[in-house]
């Protein structure tokens, strides 16, 4: 596909002066810029064309190559520099569009005629005089901290002190990051307005937080070095409510990172990790425990004492209780996180344990018991 002549695209003569080219481009860019024609594909194409033309014709070296070959590519430029003749290069070689980014491409910057400067002129009223955008007030980030608790502490709740590695709004600049003064190039992004961030294995560019993407800023505050916040190791009193479990998030308001420009700080979130208990286990607000009972207790029934997470409780074992039977003690479980007055239940599984038969007297008793109760449980269950 034949390319339209760059001079025609910009509507200038072959011998136009750089200033005329720049002027023509500005006039056209104002008309066809995508920001002015959102969603207009034709305008966008037109804009790309004229930007391509301007990129070449505004650069004396590129323009020379273009005038010589009727087209421009980096290869041609290299060849021209190496003294190669135009005949080795067929006309119509594709324009190298790779890396051609209209937004903010520092690589396209060719001194005073770069796209960035032109656009700043067009839409910002002049880059040099433009006020860098002030950083916006920004709430501080939340902080998460793990905390290990014993099983009992999770049931009863706990008040403790934690050293939190947080930050607080800078007292000198009040979070602005600067204290006024004349505008300089942002040191964080070296004037590009973008910073590289790593998210997992990905690297991506992000608007520079220190200059708001403008690449310019006032000299940073000497106390906080422009961060707007100062690191602070603070002893924070933390109240863990009764009933937390592993993975509960306890919010401590205002103890996250400091806010910018008077914005409030973030919150601190304690993520609890609850240890195991010697004999209790817990599912939600319910507590489970296995309790041994004797053969006479199981056979004759009994009132026994069982441990619960909030003291001992009476449990009635009915006569004829089998091993593995479960009993519920209502309201004797863990307190609910939502309402400390509401408790889960405790489930008690009884396990019938055999007596240690040592004395002859006991053995005689058991023989007598066997004679008196000659039932065979295997026959009862149909196994024999
Ligand atoms: Zn910056
Ligand atoms: Zn400061």
Coordinates of C-alpha atoms and ligand atoms in Angstrom, one line a residue:
X1 CA 0.0 0.0 0.0
X2 CA 1.5 3.3 -1.1
X3 CA 2.0 5.8 1.7
X4 CA 0.7 9.3 1.4
X5 CA 3.4 11.9 1.3
X6 CA 4.3 13.1 4.7
X7 CA 4.4 16.7 3.5
X8 CA 1.0 16.4 2.0
X9 CA -0.3 14.9 5.2
X10 CA 0.8 17.9 7.2
X11 CA -0.1 20.3 4.4
X12 CA 3.3 21.9 4.1
X13 CA 5.7 22.5 1.2
X14 CA 8.8 20.3 0.6
X15 CA 11.0 23.1 1.8
X16 CA 9.0 24.0 4.9
X17 CA 10.9 25.3 7.8
X18 CA 10.8 23.3 11.1
X19 CA 8.7 26.0 12.7
X20 CA 6.1 25.7 9.9
X21 CA 6.0 21.9 10.3
X22 CA 5.5 22.2 14.0
X23 CA 2.8 24.9 13.5
X24 CA 1.0 22.7 10.9
X25 CA 1.2 19.7 13.1
X26 CA -0.2 21.6 16.1
X27 CA -3.0 22.9 14.1
X28 CA -4.0 19.4 12.8
X29 CA -3.4 17.7 16.1
X30 CA -5.8 20.1 17.8
X31 CA -8.4 18.9 15.3
X32 CA -7.7 15.2 15.2
X33 CA -6.4 14.3 18.6
X34 CA -8.2 11.2 20.1
X35 CA -9.1 13.2 23.2
X36 CA -11.0 15.6 21.0
X37 CA -12.6 12.9 18.9
X38 CA -13.4 10.0 21.3
X39 CA -14.4 6.9 19.4
X40 CA -13.8 8.4 16.0
X41 CA -11.7 5.8 14.1
X42 CA -11.1 7.9 11.1
X43 CA -9.8 10.8 13.2
X44 CA -7.6 8.4 15.1
X45 CA -6.1 7.0 11.8
X46 CA -5.6 10.5 10.6
X47 CA -4.0 11.4 13.8
X48 CA -1.6 8.4 13.6
X49 CA -0.7 9.4 10.1
X50 CA 0.1 12.9 11.0
X51 CA 2.0 11.9 14.1
X52 CA 4.1 9.6 12.0
X53 CA 4.7 12.3 9.5
X54 CA 5.5 14.8 12.2
X55 CA 7.8 12.4 14.0
X56 CA 9.9 12.1 10.8
X57 CA 9.7 15.6 9.5
X58 CA 10.4 17.3 12.8
X59 CA 13.7 15.5 13.2
X60 CA 16.3 16.9 10.9
X61 CA 18.1 13.5 10.6
X62 CA 15.0 11.5 9.9
X63 CA 13.7 14.2 7.5
X64 CA 17.0 13.9 5.5
X65 CA 16.5 10.2 5.2
X66 CA 12.9 10.7 4.2
X67 CA 13.8 13.3 1.5
X68 CA 16.4 10.9 0.1
X69 CA 14.4 7.7 0.1
X70 CA 10.8 8.9 0.1
X71 CA 10.2 7.0 3.3
X72 CA 11.7 6.5 6.7
X73 CA 12.7 3.6 8.9
X74 CA 15.4 3.1 11.4
X75 CA 17.1 0.6 9.0
X76 CA 17.1 3.2 6.2
X77 CA 18.6 5.7 8.6
X78 CA 21.4 3.3 9.6
X79 CA 22.0 2.5 6.0
X80 CA 22.1 6.2 5.1
X81 CA 24.5 6.8 7.8
X82 CA 26.7 3.9 6.7
X83 CA 26.8 5.4 3.2
X84 CA 24.6 2.8 1.5
X85 CA 22.8 3.9 -1.6
X86 CA 19.1 4.1 -1.9
X87 CA 19.0 1.5 -4.6
X88 CA 19.7 -1.4 -2.3
X89 CA 16.4 -0.6 -0.5
X90 CA 13.2 -1.2 -2.3
X91 CA 10.7 1.5 -2.0
X92 CA 7.6 0.6 -0.1
X93 CA 9.4 -1.1 2.8
X94 CA 7.0 -0.9 5.7
X95 CA 7.2 1.9 8.1
X96 CA 8.4 0.5 11.4
X97 CA 5.4 1.1 13.7
X98 CA 6.7 -1.0 16.6
X99 CA 7.2 0.9 19.8
X100 CA 5.1 3.7 18.4
X101 CA 3.1 4.9 21.4
X102 CA 1.2 8.1 21.2
X103 CA 0.5 8.5 24.9
X104 CA 3.7 9.2 26.6
X105 CA 6.7 7.7 24.9
X106 CA 9.9 9.2 26.1
X107 CA 11.7 7.4 23.2
X108 CA 9.9 9.6 20.7
X109 CA 11.1 12.7 22.4
X110 CA 13.3 14.6 20.0
X111 CA 14.2 17.7 21.9
X112 CA 11.8 20.6 21.7
X113 CA 9.6 19.0 19.1
X114 CA 8.7 15.8 21.0
X115 CA 5.1 14.6 21.2
X116 CA 5.0 15.1 24.9
X117 CA 6.0 18.8 24.6
X118 CA 3.6 19.4 21.8
X119 CA 0.7 17.8 23.7
X120 CA 1.6 19.6 26.8
X121 CA 1.4 22.8 24.7
X122 CA -1.9 21.8 23.3
X123 CA -3.7 20.5 26.2
X124 CA -1.9 21.7 29.3
X125 CA -1.1 25.3 28.3
X126 CA 2.6 24.9 28.2
X127 CA 4.6 22.3 30.0
X128 CA 7.2 24.4 31.7
X129 CA 4.8 26.8 33.3
X130 CA 2.2 24.2 34.2
X131 CA 1.6 23.5 37.8
X132 CA 2.4 19.9 38.6
X133 CA -0.8 18.3 39.9
X134 CA -0.9 18.4 43.7
X135 CA -1.0 15.0 45.2
X136 CA -4.6 14.2 46.3
X137 CA -5.5 13.4 49.9
X138 CA -5.3 9.7 50.2
X139 CA -6.4 7.5 53.0
X140 CA -3.6 5.4 54.4
X141 CA -3.3 1.7 53.5
X142 CA -4.6 -1.0 55.9
X143 CA -2.0 -3.2 57.7
X144 CA -2.5 -6.8 58.4
X145 CA -0.7 -8.5 61.2
X146 CA -0.9 -12.1 62.4
X147 CA -1.3 -12.9 66.0
X148 CA -1.1 -16.3 67.7
X149 CA -3.4 -17.1 70.6
X150 CA -3.9 -20.1 72.8
X151 CA -7.2 -22.0 72.6
X152 CA -8.2 -20.5 75.9
X153 CA -7.3 -16.9 74.9
X154 CA -9.5 -17.3 71.9
X155 CA -12.4 -18.3 74.1
X156 CA -12.0 -15.6 76.8
X157 CA -10.7 -12.8 74.6
X158 CA -7.4 -11.0 75.2
X159 CA -6.0 -7.5 75.6
X160 CA -2.4 -7.2 74.6
X161 CA 0.1 -4.8 73.2
X162 CA 1.7 -5.1 69.8
X163 CA 4.5 -3.3 68.1
X164 CA 3.2 -2.1 64.8
X165 CA 5.5 -1.0 62.0
X166 CA 3.3 1.7 60.6
X167 CA 3.6 5.3 59.4
X168 CA 2.1 8.6 60.4
X169 CA 1.4 11.8 58.5
X170 CA 4.6 13.9 58.3
X171 CA 4.4 16.7 60.8
X172 CA 6.4 19.1 58.6
X173 CA 4.5 18.9 55.3
X174 CA 1.3 17.5 56.6
X175 CA 1.4 14.6 54.2
X176 CA 1.9 16.8 51.1
X177 CA 5.4 15.5 50.5
X178 CA 6.7 19.0 49.8
X179 CA 6.7 22.4 51.5
X180 CA 6.3 24.6 48.5
X181 CA 9.2 26.1 46.4
X182 CA 9.9 26.0 42.7
X183 CA 9.1 23.0 40.5
X184 CA 11.9 20.5 39.7
X185 CA 12.1 17.2 37.9
X186 CA 10.6 14.4 40.1
X187 CA 13.4 12.2 41.4
X188 CA 11.2 9.2 42.0
X189 CA 10.3 8.7 38.3
X190 CA 13.2 10.8 36.9
X191 CA 10.7 12.9 35.1
X192 CA 8.9 10.2 33.2
X193 CA 5.8 10.3 35.4
X194 CA 5.8 6.5 35.5
X195 CA 7.2 4.0 38.0
X196 CA 7.7 0.3 37.6
X197 CA 5.8 -1.9 40.0
X198 CA 6.2 -5.6 40.6
X199 CA 3.0 -7.6 41.2
X200 CA 3.9 -11.2 41.7
X201 CA 5.9 -12.2 38.6
X202 CA 4.5 -9.3 36.5
X203 CA 6.1 -5.9 36.1
X204 CA 4.0 -3.0 35.1
X205 CA 4.1 0.7 34.9
X206 CA 2.1 2.9 37.1
X207 CA 1.6 6.6 37.5
X208 CA 4.3 8.0 39.7
X209 CA 2.6 8.6 43.1
X210 CA 5.1 11.3 44.1
X211 CA 4.4 13.7 41.2
X212 CA 0.9 12.5 40.1
X213 CA 2.4 11.4 36.8
X214 CA 3.5 14.9 35.8
X215 CA 7.2 14.2 36.1
X216 CA 7.6 17.5 37.9
X217 CA 7.2 18.4 41.5
X218 CA 8.2 20.8 44.2
X219 CA 11.4 20.0 46.2
X220 CA 10.5 17.1 48.5
X221 CA 10.0 17.7 52.2
X222 CA 13.3 17.3 53.9
X223 CA 11.8 15.5 56.9
X224 CA 9.8 12.7 55.1
X225 CA 11.8 12.9 51.8
X226 CA 8.7 13.5 49.9
X227 CA 6.8 10.5 51.1
X228 CA 4.3 12.5 53.1
X229 CA 4.5 10.0 56.0
X230 CA 7.1 9.1 58.5
X231 CA 7.8 5.6 59.7
X232 CA 6.7 4.9 63.3
X233 CA 7.1 1.8 65.4
X234 CA 4.0 2.1 67.6
X235 CA 3.0 0.1 70.6
X236 CA -0.7 -0.5 69.9
X237 CA -3.0 -1.8 72.5
X238 CA -5.1 -4.5 70.9
X239 CA -8.3 -6.0 72.3
X240 CA -9.2 -9.4 70.9
X241 CA -12.8 -10.1 71.5
X242 CA -13.9 -13.5 73.0
X243 CA -14.8 -16.1 70.4
X244 CA -12.2 -15.4 67.7
X245 CA -11.1 -18.4 65.7
X246 CA -8.2 -19.1 63.3
X247 CA -8.5 -16.6 60.5
X248 CA -10.7 -14.0 62.3
X249 CA -9.9 -10.4 61.4
X250 CA -10.0 -8.0 64.3
X251 CA -10.1 -4.4 63.2
X252 CA -8.2 -1.7 65.1
X253 CA -9.3 1.6 63.6
X254 CA -6.8 4.2 62.6
X255 CA -3.7 2.1 63.3
X256 CA -2.8 1.4 59.6
X257 CA -0.5 3.5 57.5
X258 CA -0.7 7.3 57.8
X259 CA -2.9 9.2 55.4
X260 CA -1.7 11.8 52.8
X261 CA -2.6 15.4 52.9
X262 CA -4.8 15.2 56.0
X263 CA -6.7 12.1 54.9
X264 CA -7.4 9.6 57.6
X265 CA -5.0 6.7 58.3
X266 CA -5.8 3.1 57.4
X267 CA -6.8 0.4 59.8
X268 CA -4.9 -2.3 61.4
X269 CA -6.3 -5.8 61.0
X270 CA -5.2 -8.6 63.4
X271 CA -5.5 -12.0 61.8
X272 CA -5.8 -14.5 64.6
X273 CA -4.2 -18.0 64.6
X274 CA -5.6 -20.1 67.4
X275 CA -3.6 -23.0 68.9
X276 CA -4.8 -26.5 69.6
X277 CA -6.2 -27.7 73.0
X278 CA -5.1 -30.8 74.9
X279 CA -8.6 -32.3 74.7
X280 CA -11.1 -29.8 73.3
X281 CA -11.6 -29.3 69.6
X282 CA -13.7 -26.6 68.1
X283 CA -15.9 -26.2 65.0
X284 CA -17.3 -22.7 64.8
X285 CA -18.8 -22.0 68.2
X286 CA -19.3 -25.6 69.1
X287 CA -16.8 -27.5 71.3
X288 CA -16.2 -31.2 71.2
X289 CA -14.7 -33.4 73.9
X290 CA -14.4 -37.1 74.5
X291 CA -14.8 -38.3 78.1
X292 CA -14.1 -41.8 79.5
X293 CA -16.8 -43.5 81.7
X294 CA -16.6 -46.7 83.6
X295 CA -18.6 -49.9 82.9
X296 CA -20.8 -49.4 86.0
X297 CA -21.4 -45.7 85.1
X298 CA -22.4 -46.7 81.6
X299 CA -24.6 -49.7 82.7
X300 CA -26.2 -48.2 85.8
X301 CA -26.2 -44.5 84.8
X302 CA -24.4 -41.7 86.7
X303 CA -24.0 -38.0 87.1
X304 CA -20.5 -37.1 86.1
X305 CA -18.5 -33.9 85.9
X306 CA -17.1 -32.9 82.6
X307 CA -14.8 -30.0 81.6
X308 CA -16.2 -27.2 79.5
X309 CA -14.4 -24.1 78.1
X310 CA -16.1 -22.1 80.9
X311 CA -15.7 -24.4 83.9
X312 CA -17.0 -27.8 85.0
X313 CA -20.5 -28.9 84.1
X314 CA -22.7 -31.8 85.3
X315 CA -23.6 -34.4 82.7
X316 CA -26.2 -37.1 83.4
X317 CA -25.3 -40.5 81.9
X318 CA -28.5 -42.5 81.5
X319 CA -28.4 -46.2 82.4
X320 CA -27.4 -48.4 79.5
X321 CA -25.2 -45.8 77.8
X322 CA -23.1 -47.3 75.0
X323 CA -19.5 -46.3 74.1
X324 CA -19.4 -43.6 71.5
X325 CA -22.8 -42.0 72.5
X326 CA -22.8 -38.2 72.3
X327 CA -24.5 -35.8 74.6
X328 CA -25.1 -32.1 74.1
X329 CA -24.5 -29.4 76.7
X330 CA -26.5 -26.5 75.4
X331 CA -24.8 -23.1 75.6
X332 CA -21.6 -24.4 77.0
X333 CA -19.5 -23.8 73.8
X334 CA -17.5 -20.9 72.6
X335 CA -18.9 -17.4 72.7
X336 CA -20.2 -16.0 69.4
X337 CA -18.1 -13.3 67.9
X338 CA -21.3 -11.4 67.0
X339 CA -22.7 -11.5 70.5
X340 CA -20.6 -12.6 73.5
X341 CA -23.8 -13.5 75.4
X342 CA -24.6 -16.2 72.8
X343 CA -22.6 -19.4 73.1
X344 CA -22.4 -22.5 71.0
X345 CA -22.9 -26.0 72.5
X346 CA -20.5 -28.6 73.8
X347 CA -20.8 -32.1 72.5
X348 CA -19.5 -34.8 74.9
X349 CA -18.7 -38.2 73.4
X350 CA -18.4 -40.9 76.1
X351 CA -16.1 -43.8 75.8
X352 CA -16.7 -46.8 78.0
X353 CA -13.3 -48.0 79.5
X354 CA -12.7 -51.4 80.9
X355 CA -11.7 -51.7 84.5
X356 CA -8.2 -52.9 85.2
X357 CA -8.9 -56.3 86.7
X358 CA -6.2 -57.2 89.1
X359 CA -7.6 -58.6 92.3
X360 CA -9.0 -62.1 92.5
X361 CA -12.1 -60.8 94.2
X362 CA -12.9 -58.6 91.1
X363 CA -12.2 -61.5 88.8
X364 CA -14.7 -63.7 90.8
X365 CA -17.3 -60.9 90.6
X366 CA -16.9 -60.8 86.8
X367 CA -17.2 -64.6 86.5
X368 CA -20.4 -64.4 88.5
X369 CA -21.6 -61.5 86.2
X370 CA -20.9 -63.7 83.2
X371 CA -22.9 -66.6 84.6
X372 CA -25.8 -64.3 85.3
X373 CA -25.7 -62.5 81.9
X374 CA -25.0 -65.1 79.3
X375 CA -26.0 -62.9 76.4
X376 CA -23.7 -63.1 73.4
X377 CA -23.5 -59.6 71.7
X378 CA -22.2 -61.1 68.5
X379 CA -25.3 -63.3 68.2
X380 CA -27.5 -60.2 69.0
X381 CA -25.8 -58.4 66.1
X382 CA -26.2 -61.4 63.8
X383 CA -22.4 -62.0 63.5
X384 CA -22.6 -65.6 64.7
Ligands
LIG1 ZN1 7.4 11.2 39.6
LIG2 ZN1 7.1 15.7 55.0

